[in-house]
Coordinates of C-alpha atoms in Angstrom, one line a residue:
M1 CA 85.1 17.5 26.2
T2 CA 85.4 20.4 28.6
I3 CA 82.5 22.2 30.1
G4 CA 83.1 25.2 27.9
Q5 CA 83.2 23.0 24.7
I6 CA 79.9 21.3 25.7
Q7 CA 78.2 24.6 26.3
L8 CA 79.5 26.0 23.0
L9 CA 78.3 22.9 21.1
V10 CA 74.8 23.1 22.6
A11 CA 74.6 26.8 21.8
V12 CA 75.8 26.3 18.3
V13 CA 73.2 23.6 17.6
Y14 CA 70.4 25.7 19.1
F15 CA 71.3 28.9 17.2
A16 CA 71.7 26.8 13.9
I17 CA 68.1 25.6 14.4
V18 CA 66.9 29.2 15.1
L19 CA 68.7 30.5 12.0
G20 CA 67.3 27.8 9.8
V21 CA 63.7 28.5 10.9
A22 CA 64.2 32.2 10.5
I23 CA 65.4 31.9 6.9
W24 CA 62.5 29.5 6.1
G25 CA 60.1 32.1 7.5
A26 CA 61.5 34.9 5.5
F27 CA 60.8 33.0 2.2
H28 CA 57.2 32.6 3.3
T29 CA 56.6 36.2 4.1
G30 CA 55.1 38.3 1.3
T31 CA 52.5 40.5 2.9
E32 CA 52.0 42.4 6.1
E33 CA 49.5 39.8 7.1
D34 CA 52.2 37.2 6.7
F35 CA 54.6 39.2 8.8
L36 CA 52.2 40.2 11.6
A37 CA 49.9 37.1 11.6
A38 CA 51.7 34.3 9.7
G39 CA 48.9 34.4 7.1
R40 CA 46.6 33.1 9.9
T41 CA 47.9 29.6 9.4
I42 CA 49.2 28.7 12.9
G43 CA 47.7 25.4 14.3
P44 CA 46.9 24.5 17.9
W45 CA 50.1 22.7 18.8
V46 CA 52.4 25.5 17.6
G47 CA 49.9 28.1 18.8
G48 CA 49.9 26.5 22.3
A49 CA 53.7 26.5 22.4
V50 CA 53.7 30.1 21.3
L51 CA 51.4 31.2 24.1
A52 CA 53.4 29.3 26.7
A53 CA 56.8 30.6 25.4
T54 CA 55.5 34.1 25.3
Q55 CA 54.4 34.0 29.0
I56 CA 57.4 32.1 30.3
S57 CA 60.4 34.4 30.7
A58 CA 63.5 34.9 32.7
G59 CA 61.2 35.8 35.5
T60 CA 60.0 32.1 35.6
F61 CA 63.4 30.5 35.6
V62 CA 65.1 33.0 37.9
G63 CA 62.3 34.8 39.8
T64 CA 59.7 32.1 40.3
L65 CA 62.2 29.4 41.0
G66 CA 63.8 31.8 43.5
R67 CA 60.4 32.6 45.0
H68 CA 59.9 28.8 45.6
Y69 CA 63.4 28.6 47.1
L70 CA 62.4 31.4 49.6
T71 CA 58.7 30.7 50.3
G72 CA 58.2 27.1 49.3
V73 CA 55.1 25.3 48.2
S74 CA 52.5 28.0 48.7
W75 CA 53.7 30.2 45.8
I76 CA 52.3 27.5 43.4
W77 CA 48.8 28.8 44.0
I78 CA 49.7 31.9 42.0
W79 CA 49.6 29.7 38.9
F80 CA 45.9 29.1 39.4
G81 CA 45.4 32.8 39.0
V82 CA 47.4 32.7 35.8
W83 CA 45.3 29.8 34.5
A84 CA 42.1 31.6 35.5
G85 CA 43.3 34.5 33.3
W86 CA 43.8 32.1 30.4
M87 CA 40.3 30.7 30.9
V88 CA 38.8 34.2 30.8
S89 CA 40.8 34.8 27.6
A90 CA 39.7 31.5 26.1
I91 CA 36.0 32.2 26.8
F92 CA 35.6 35.9 26.3
V93 CA 38.7 37.7 24.9
A94 CA 40.3 35.3 22.3
P95 CA 37.2 34.4 20.3
K96 CA 36.2 38.1 19.9
L97 CA 39.7 39.1 18.8
R98 CA 40.1 36.2 16.4
R99 CA 36.7 36.7 14.8
F100 CA 37.5 40.3 14.3
G101 CA 40.5 39.5 12.2
A102 CA 42.7 42.4 13.0
L103 CA 46.5 42.5 12.9
T104 CA 47.2 44.4 16.1
V105 CA 45.5 45.2 19.4
A106 CA 45.3 48.9 18.5
D107 CA 43.7 47.9 15.2
Y108 CA 40.9 46.3 17.2
V109 CA 40.6 49.3 19.6
G110 CA 40.3 51.8 16.8
T111 CA 37.7 49.9 14.8
R112 CA 35.7 48.8 17.9
F113 CA 35.3 52.4 19.1
A114 CA 35.3 53.9 15.6
S115 CA 38.1 56.3 16.6
E116 CA 41.5 56.9 15.1
G117 CA 42.4 58.8 18.2
A118 CA 41.8 55.6 20.3
R119 CA 43.9 53.6 17.8
T120 CA 46.7 56.1 18.0
L121 CA 46.7 56.3 21.8
A122 CA 46.6 52.5 22.1
A123 CA 49.6 52.1 19.7
A124 CA 51.5 54.9 21.5
L125 CA 50.9 53.3 25.0
I126 CA 51.9 49.9 23.8
I127 CA 55.2 51.3 22.3
V128 CA 56.1 53.3 25.4
T129 CA 55.1 50.6 27.9
Y130 CA 56.9 47.8 26.2
T131 CA 60.0 49.8 25.5
I132 CA 60.3 50.2 29.3
Y133 CA 59.6 46.5 29.8
L134 CA 62.2 45.5 27.2
T135 CA 64.8 47.6 29.1
A136 CA 64.3 45.3 32.1
Q137 CA 64.6 42.2 29.9
F138 CA 67.9 43.4 28.4
Q139 CA 69.2 44.4 31.8
A140 CA 68.2 41.0 33.2
I141 CA 70.1 39.0 30.6
G142 CA 73.2 41.2 31.2
E143 CA 73.1 40.5 34.9
I144 CA 72.5 36.7 34.5
A145 CA 75.3 36.3 32.0
S146 CA 77.7 38.3 34.2
A147 CA 76.8 36.2 37.3
I148 CA 77.0 32.8 35.5
F149 CA 79.7 33.2 32.9
G150 CA 81.6 36.4 34.0
I151 CA 80.6 37.9 30.6
A152 CA 80.4 41.7 30.4
P153 CA 76.7 42.7 30.6
L154 CA 76.9 44.8 27.4
V155 CA 78.2 41.8 25.5
A156 CA 75.3 39.6 26.6
M157 CA 72.8 42.3 25.9
S158 CA 74.3 42.8 22.4
A159 CA 74.1 39.1 21.7
L160 CA 70.4 39.0 22.8
L161 CA 69.5 42.0 20.6
A162 CA 71.4 40.6 17.6
S163 CA 70.1 37.1 17.7
T164 CA 66.4 37.8 18.7
G165 CA 66.2 40.8 16.4
F166 CA 67.6 38.9 13.5
Y167 CA 65.0 36.1 13.4
T168 CA 62.2 38.5 14.3
V169 CA 63.1 40.9 11.4
L170 CA 63.6 38.1 8.9
G171 CA 60.4 36.0 9.3
G172 CA 58.0 38.0 11.6
V173 CA 55.4 36.0 13.4
R174 CA 55.8 32.9 11.2
S175 CA 59.4 32.4 12.1
S176 CA 58.9 33.3 15.7
S177 CA 56.0 30.9 16.1
Y178 CA 57.9 27.9 15.0
I179 CA 61.0 29.0 17.0
D180 CA 58.8 29.4 20.0
F181 CA 57.6 25.8 19.5
V182 CA 61.2 24.7 19.7
Q183 CA 61.9 26.9 22.7
T184 CA 58.9 25.6 24.6
L185 CA 60.1 22.0 24.0
I186 CA 63.6 22.9 25.2
M187 CA 62.2 24.6 28.4
V188 CA 59.9 21.7 29.3
M189 CA 62.6 19.1 28.6
A190 CA 65.2 20.9 30.6
L191 CA 63.0 21.3 33.6
L192 CA 61.8 17.7 33.5
L193 CA 65.3 16.4 33.3
A194 CA 66.5 18.7 36.1
V195 CA 63.9 17.4 38.6
P196 CA 65.2 13.8 39.1
V197 CA 68.8 15.2 39.4
V198 CA 67.9 17.6 42.2
I199 CA 65.7 15.1 44.0
S200 CA 68.5 12.5 43.9
H201 CA 71.1 15.0 45.2
A202 CA 68.6 15.9 48.0
G203 CA 68.2 12.2 49.1
G204 CA 64.6 11.8 47.9
I205 CA 61.3 13.7 48.2
A206 CA 60.7 12.6 51.9
A207 CA 64.2 13.6 53.0
L208 CA 64.0 16.9 51.2
G209 CA 60.6 17.8 52.7
E210 CA 61.8 16.9 56.2
Y211 CA 65.0 18.9 55.9
V212 CA 63.6 22.1 54.4
G213 CA 60.7 21.9 56.9
S214 CA 63.3 21.8 59.7
I215 CA 65.0 24.9 58.3
E216 CA 61.8 26.9 57.8
P217 CA 58.5 25.2 58.5
R218 CA 56.6 27.7 56.2
V219 CA 58.5 26.3 53.2
T220 CA 56.4 23.1 53.3
G221 CA 53.3 24.9 54.7
W222 CA 51.8 28.3 54.2
W223 CA 54.2 31.3 53.8
F224 CA 51.4 33.6 52.6
T225 CA 47.9 34.3 53.9
W226 CA 45.1 33.3 51.7
K227 CA 44.3 37.0 51.1
E228 CA 47.8 37.7 49.8
L229 CA 47.7 34.7 47.5
V230 CA 44.3 35.7 46.1
A231 CA 45.7 39.2 45.5
F232 CA 48.8 37.9 43.7
A233 CA 46.7 35.4 41.7
M234 CA 44.3 38.1 40.5
A235 CA 47.1 40.4 39.5
F236 CA 48.8 37.8 37.4
G237 CA 45.5 36.5 36.0
L238 CA 44.3 39.9 34.9
S239 CA 47.6 40.7 33.3
I240 CA 47.5 37.5 31.2
A241 CA 43.9 38.1 30.0
A242 CA 44.8 41.7 28.8
A243 CA 48.5 41.4 27.7
P244 CA 48.9 42.8 24.2
Y245 CA 51.9 40.6 23.4
E246 CA 49.7 37.5 24.2
M247 CA 46.6 38.8 22.6
T248 CA 48.1 39.5 19.2
R249 CA 49.2 35.9 18.9
Y250 CA 45.5 34.9 18.5
Y251 CA 45.4 36.7 15.2
S252 CA 47.9 34.3 13.7
M253 CA 45.8 31.2 14.4
R254 CA 43.4 29.5 11.9
D255 CA 40.1 30.0 13.7
V256 CA 38.5 30.4 17.1
A257 CA 38.5 26.6 17.7
T258 CA 42.3 26.6 17.1
V259 CA 42.7 29.4 19.6
R260 CA 40.8 27.6 22.3
Y261 CA 42.8 24.3 21.7
A262 CA 46.0 26.3 21.7
I263 CA 45.2 27.8 25.1
G264 CA 44.4 24.3 26.4
I265 CA 47.8 23.0 25.2
S266 CA 49.5 26.0 26.6
L267 CA 47.9 25.3 30.1
V268 CA 49.3 21.8 30.0
A269 CA 52.8 23.1 29.2
Q270 CA 52.5 25.7 31.9
A271 CA 51.4 23.1 34.4
L272 CA 54.5 21.1 33.7
I273 CA 56.7 24.2 33.9
G274 CA 55.1 25.5 37.1
S275 CA 55.2 22.2 39.0
T276 CA 58.8 21.5 38.0
V277 CA 60.0 25.0 38.9
M278 CA 58.4 24.5 42.3
I279 CA 60.2 21.3 42.9
L280 CA 63.5 22.7 41.7
G281 CA 63.2 25.8 43.9
I282 CA 62.4 23.8 47.1
G283 CA 65.1 21.2 46.1
M284 CA 67.7 24.0 45.8
R285 CA 66.7 25.2 49.3
G286 CA 67.5 21.8 50.6
L287 CA 70.9 21.6 48.8
F288 CA 71.9 25.3 49.4
P289 CA 69.8 26.5 52.3
Y290 CA 71.6 29.9 52.8
L291 CA 72.1 31.6 49.5
S292 CA 72.5 35.3 49.8
S293 CA 69.8 35.8 47.1
P294 CA 67.0 33.4 46.0
D295 CA 67.7 34.5 42.4
Q296 CA 71.0 32.7 42.6
A297 CA 69.3 29.3 42.8
S298 CA 68.8 28.7 39.1
S299 CA 72.3 29.7 38.1
I300 CA 73.8 27.5 40.8
L301 CA 71.5 24.6 39.7
A302 CA 72.8 24.8 36.2
S303 CA 76.5 25.4 37.0
T304 CA 77.0 23.2 40.1
V305 CA 74.2 20.5 40.5
M306 CA 73.6 19.4 36.9
S307 CA 76.0 17.7 34.6
P308 CA 77.7 19.9 32.0
L309 CA 75.4 18.7 29.2
L310 CA 72.1 19.1 31.2
G311 CA 73.4 22.3 32.7
S312 CA 74.1 23.7 29.2
L313 CA 70.5 22.6 28.2
F314 CA 69.1 24.4 31.2
L315 CA 71.0 27.6 30.4
I316 CA 69.7 27.4 26.8
A317 CA 66.2 27.0 28.2
M318 CA 66.8 30.2 30.3
V319 CA 68.0 32.0 27.2
S320 CA 65.0 30.7 25.2
A321 CA 62.6 32.0 27.8
I322 CA 64.1 35.5 27.5
M323 CA 64.3 35.4 23.7
S324 CA 60.6 34.3 23.2
T325 CA 59.4 37.2 25.4
V326 CA 61.7 39.8 23.8
N327 CA 60.6 38.5 20.3
S328 CA 56.9 38.8 21.0
I329 CA 57.3 42.3 22.4
L330 CA 59.3 43.5 19.4
L331 CA 56.6 42.2 17.0
V332 CA 53.9 44.0 19.0
T333 CA 55.7 47.3 19.2
G334 CA 56.9 47.1 15.6
G335 CA 53.4 46.3 14.4
A336 CA 52.0 49.2 16.5
F337 CA 54.3 51.6 14.8
A338 CA 54.1 50.3 11.2
H339 CA 50.5 49.3 11.0
D340 CA 48.7 51.6 13.4
L341 CA 50.8 54.8 13.1
Y342 CA 52.7 54.8 9.8
K343 CA 50.0 53.1 7.7
R344 CA 47.1 55.0 9.2
L345 CA 48.7 58.5 9.7
V346 CA 51.6 58.8 7.2
N347 CA 51.0 56.5 4.2
P348 CA 47.6 54.8 3.9
H349 CA 48.4 53.6 0.4
A350 CA 51.7 52.0 1.3
S351 CA 52.5 48.8 -0.6
E352 CA 52.8 45.4 1.1
R353 CA 56.5 45.3 0.5
R354 CA 57.0 48.8 2.0
L355 CA 54.9 47.9 5.1
I356 CA 57.0 44.7 5.7
W357 CA 60.1 46.9 5.6
I358 CA 58.7 49.5 7.8
N359 CA 57.8 46.8 10.3
R360 CA 61.4 45.5 10.1
V361 CA 62.9 49.0 10.6
A362 CA 60.6 49.7 13.5
I363 CA 61.6 46.4 15.2
V364 CA 65.3 47.3 14.9
V365 CA 64.8 50.9 16.3
L366 CA 62.5 49.8 19.0
G367 CA 65.0 47.1 20.0
V368 CA 67.9 49.5 20.1
I369 CA 66.2 52.1 22.3
P370 CA 65.6 49.8 25.3
F371 CA 69.1 48.3 24.7
W372 CA 70.5 51.8 25.1
F373 CA 68.6 52.5 28.3
A374 CA 69.6 49.1 29.7
S375 CA 73.3 49.7 28.9
R376 CA 73.1 52.8 31.2
K377 CA 71.4 50.8 34.0
L378 CA 69.2 53.7 35.1
A379 CA 67.5 51.5 37.8
D380 CA 67.3 47.9 39.0
V381 CA 65.3 45.4 37.0
Q382 CA 62.4 45.2 39.5
T383 CA 62.0 49.0 39.7
I384 CA 61.9 49.2 35.9
V385 CA 59.2 46.5 35.6
V386 CA 57.0 48.0 38.4

C-alpha cells in the first residue's frame, strides 16, 4: 500500500468509529439534560478521558512539542502548574459544581448570585470569548493541513467543522464523551509508540542527551528562571481550574466521587502525554537541530521519522486533539445560548424537544461564525488566542 492509501485507511476507520458513536448517542438523547449532561451517567474512566481530551489540543502536539524542541527539559515543569490547577478543581471547584446540579456554568452563576443579569452576562462572555478562541482552532487546522498535506486551508477547516459539528449536533455530550474516550486512547497510544522510534533514530537516550547538550546546553538544563516557570505554571493552572469548557463536563458525571476519580485518571493520562511530548520534542531537536520553526517538529516527526502506519496514527491523534477541544467549546457556547439566553429570556416554557433543537441550531451557527473569521485570517493564531 502507498502512504496515501494507508493514511486514507486509518482516517476511514477513525471516522467510521466517530460516526457510529454519534448515531448511538443521538438515539439516547431525549431531553436537554441528556444533550448537555448525558443524563448525568458518565463514569470515572470515560469522564477522565473526557477531561484529558478537552485539555489536550493542537497546542500540545504542535506548540508544546515545539516548545520542548526549543527549550528542552525545563518546560516540563509547566505541567505541575496544570496539575495543581486540577487539584484545586478536584478539592474546591468540581464538588460544588456537581452538587449544584446545573447544566451550564452561567446556570450556576445566575443561581449562586440570584441574578438573571449575572447569568446573561456570563453566557454572553462565554459565547464571545470562545467564538474568538474557536477562530484560532480553525485557523490552526488549516495551517497544519496546508503544511503537512498541501491541502488548501479552507478545505481542512471545512472538514473540521463538518465532522466535529456533525457528531456534536447529533448526540451532544453523550456522543462527545465516548468519542473523547476513543480520542484519548488514540493520543496516548500514538505518543507512546512514537517515543521508541525517535529514541532509536537518535541512537539512544544517552547519545541524544549528549548531542543536544552540545548544541545548546540549556536544552538539557535550565532554559527558564524559576520565576518564569512559576509564572507560566500559575497561569496554566488557574486557567484549568476556571475553564468553562472543562467545568461543564463535571455536570455529566454520576456524582462527586466520580468527578474526583475522573480527575485522577485524567492526571495519569496527562502525565503520559506530557512526558512523551517532552521526549519527542528533545528527540526531534537531536534529529533535526536547525528547523526554521519549532512548530515544524511534530509534522516532520509524522511525515519523515515514523513509518506510514504510525505516522498516520500520529496525524489522527493530532486531529483528535483539535476535534475534542472544538467539540467541547461548541457544546459550551451552544448551551450558553439555548439554555441561558433562549430558555431564560425568550421561551421559558419551551419543550424538551425544542430546547434540544435550539441547542443544535446554536452549535451550527456558533461553529460557522468562527469558521468565517478564520477563513479571512484576520490575525495569526497566537495573536487571536492572546
